[in-house]
Coordinates of C-alpha atoms in Angstrom, one line a residue:
M26 CA -29.2 -92.8 91.0
E27 CA -26.7 -91.7 94.1
L28 CA -23.4 -92.4 93.4
K29 CA -22.2 -94.2 96.0
K30 CA -18.5 -93.4 97.7
I31 CA -16.3 -96.8 97.4
A32 CA -14.1 -97.9 100.1
S33 CA -11.0 -97.5 98.5
F34 CA -12.0 -93.4 97.6
Q35 CA -12.3 -93.2 101.3
V36 CA -8.8 -93.6 102.3
D37 CA -6.6 -91.0 102.8
H38 CA -4.0 -90.8 99.9
T39 CA -2.1 -88.4 101.9
K40 CA -0.9 -90.8 104.2
L41 CA -0.3 -93.9 102.3
V42 CA 3.2 -95.1 102.3
P43 CA 4.3 -98.4 100.3
G44 CA 3.4 -101.6 102.3
M45 CA 0.3 -103.9 102.2
Y46 CA -2.8 -102.6 103.7
T47 CA -6.1 -104.7 104.8
S48 CA -8.2 -102.5 102.0
R49 CA -11.8 -104.3 103.0
V50 CA -13.1 -107.2 104.3
D51 CA -16.4 -108.7 102.3
G52 CA -17.2 -111.9 104.5
D53 CA -14.9 -114.7 103.6
I54 CA -12.6 -112.3 101.0
T55 CA -10.1 -110.0 101.9
T56 CA -8.9 -107.4 99.6
Y57 CA -5.4 -106.3 100.4
D58 CA -4.0 -102.9 98.9
I59 CA 0.0 -103.4 98.2
R60 CA 1.0 -99.7 97.9
M61 CA 4.6 -99.9 95.9
V62 CA 5.0 -95.9 95.6
K63 CA 3.4 -93.2 97.9
P64 CA 0.5 -91.8 96.0
N65 CA 0.4 -88.5 94.4
C66 CA 4.1 -87.9 94.7
G67 CA 4.8 -88.2 91.2
T68 CA 6.6 -91.5 90.8
Y69 CA 4.3 -94.1 89.2
L70 CA 4.9 -97.8 88.6
P71 CA 5.9 -97.9 84.2
V72 CA 2.9 -99.6 82.5
P73 CA 5.2 -102.1 80.6
A74 CA 6.6 -102.9 84.0
I75 CA 3.5 -103.2 85.6
H76 CA 1.9 -105.5 82.8
T77 CA 4.7 -108.1 83.5
F78 CA 4.6 -107.6 87.2
E79 CA 1.1 -108.7 87.1
H80 CA 1.8 -111.9 84.8
L81 CA 4.3 -112.9 87.1
F82 CA 2.3 -112.2 90.3
A83 CA -0.8 -113.5 88.8
T84 CA 0.8 -116.6 87.6
Y85 CA 3.1 -117.3 90.8
A86 CA -0.4 -116.8 92.8
R87 CA -2.4 -119.3 91.0
S88 CA 0.6 -121.8 91.4
V89 CA 0.9 -122.1 95.1
D90 CA -0.7 -124.8 96.8
A91 CA -3.1 -121.7 98.4
S92 CA -4.5 -121.4 94.7
D93 CA -7.4 -122.3 95.4
Q94 CA -7.8 -119.2 97.9
V95 CA -6.6 -116.6 95.5
I96 CA -9.7 -114.9 94.1
Y97 CA -7.7 -112.0 91.9
V98 CA -4.5 -110.5 90.9
G99 CA -4.5 -106.9 89.6
P100 CA -3.0 -103.4 88.9
M101 CA -4.6 -100.6 90.2
G102 CA -5.5 -97.8 87.8
C103 CA -3.2 -95.0 89.3
R104 CA -0.4 -97.1 89.2
T105 CA 0.7 -96.8 92.4
G106 CA 0.2 -101.0 93.2
F107 CA -1.8 -103.9 93.4
Y108 CA -5.1 -105.5 94.6
F109 CA -4.8 -108.9 95.9
L110 CA -7.9 -111.0 96.7
V111 CA -8.4 -113.9 98.7
R112 CA -10.6 -116.0 100.6
D113 CA -10.3 -117.9 103.9
M114 CA -6.4 -117.2 103.8
E115 CA -4.9 -115.8 107.2
P116 CA -3.5 -112.4 106.9
A117 CA 0.1 -113.9 107.7
A118 CA -0.2 -116.2 105.1
A119 CA -1.4 -113.4 102.6
I120 CA 2.0 -111.4 103.8
K121 CA 4.1 -114.7 103.5
L122 CA 2.4 -115.2 99.7
V123 CA 3.6 -111.7 98.7
N124 CA 6.8 -111.8 100.1
D125 CA 7.5 -115.0 98.4
M126 CA 6.0 -113.9 95.2
L127 CA 8.4 -110.9 95.5
V128 CA 11.4 -113.4 95.5
F129 CA 9.9 -115.2 92.9
V130 CA 9.4 -112.0 90.5
A131 CA 13.2 -110.3 91.4
N132 CA 14.7 -113.5 90.4
F133 CA 12.8 -114.7 87.4
E134 CA 14.5 -115.6 84.1
G135 CA 13.1 -116.5 80.9
A136 CA 9.7 -116.0 79.0
V137 CA 7.4 -114.1 80.9
P138 CA 4.3 -116.0 81.3
G139 CA 1.2 -115.4 79.2
A140 CA 2.7 -112.8 77.2
T141 CA 1.9 -114.2 73.2
E142 CA 0.0 -112.6 71.3
V143 CA -2.7 -115.6 71.5
E144 CA -2.4 -115.1 75.4
C145 CA -2.6 -111.4 75.9
G146 CA -4.4 -108.4 74.7
N147 CA -1.4 -106.3 75.0
Y148 CA 1.5 -108.7 74.4
R149 CA 4.2 -106.6 73.1
E150 CA 4.1 -103.8 76.5
Q151 CA 6.4 -105.7 78.6
D152 CA 9.2 -105.2 80.9
L153 CA 10.9 -107.9 82.3
E154 CA 13.7 -105.7 84.6
G155 CA 11.2 -103.1 85.2
A156 CA 9.3 -105.8 87.0
K157 CA 12.2 -107.3 88.7
D158 CA 13.2 -103.6 89.6
I159 CA 9.1 -103.4 91.6
A160 CA 10.0 -106.4 93.1
R161 CA 13.4 -105.7 94.6
T162 CA 12.0 -102.0 95.6
M163 CA 9.1 -104.0 97.9
I164 CA 11.2 -106.8 99.1
P165 CA 12.9 -104.6 102.2
V166 CA 9.7 -102.7 102.4
L167 CA 7.6 -106.3 103.4
A168 CA 10.5 -108.2 104.8
D169 CA 9.5 -107.8 108.5
W170 CA 5.6 -106.8 107.7
T171 CA 3.2 -108.3 110.6
P172 CA -0.6 -108.7 110.6
E173 CA -0.4 -105.5 112.5
N174 CA 0.9 -103.5 109.9
L175 CA -1.7 -104.0 107.8
A176 CA -4.3 -101.8 109.1
Y177 CA -4.0 -98.0 107.1

């Protein structure tokens, strides 16, 4: 079997900076790359914070009016950001959803959704303040983001 080079490995990671980018479009499904730290610079998202951010991002995205268009929210294995997959969602709407989610996470108070032993495979490894810090850092980055900024 010949291993194929996947799309995300063809992006020049030396040029990436924090932001939101269109990673790929497969028919009616768009994959967004929400880059939160510059790759390969020694600063990565801490696992407990990214875990809590994932719980909050996924819960928020599945609670908004456009939730039926959300396919997947999940962290990148390299710990530099998140993947966000949507179906039939205009780019401006995806940007707005992500911006609104960042405000939601930055201001979140209370128990982290899905962070119990019954609901999560690693429920103890959570960091709400760290997740809020990630959101606060990204709010100014994406504040004026437009569909034109989505290109790598």
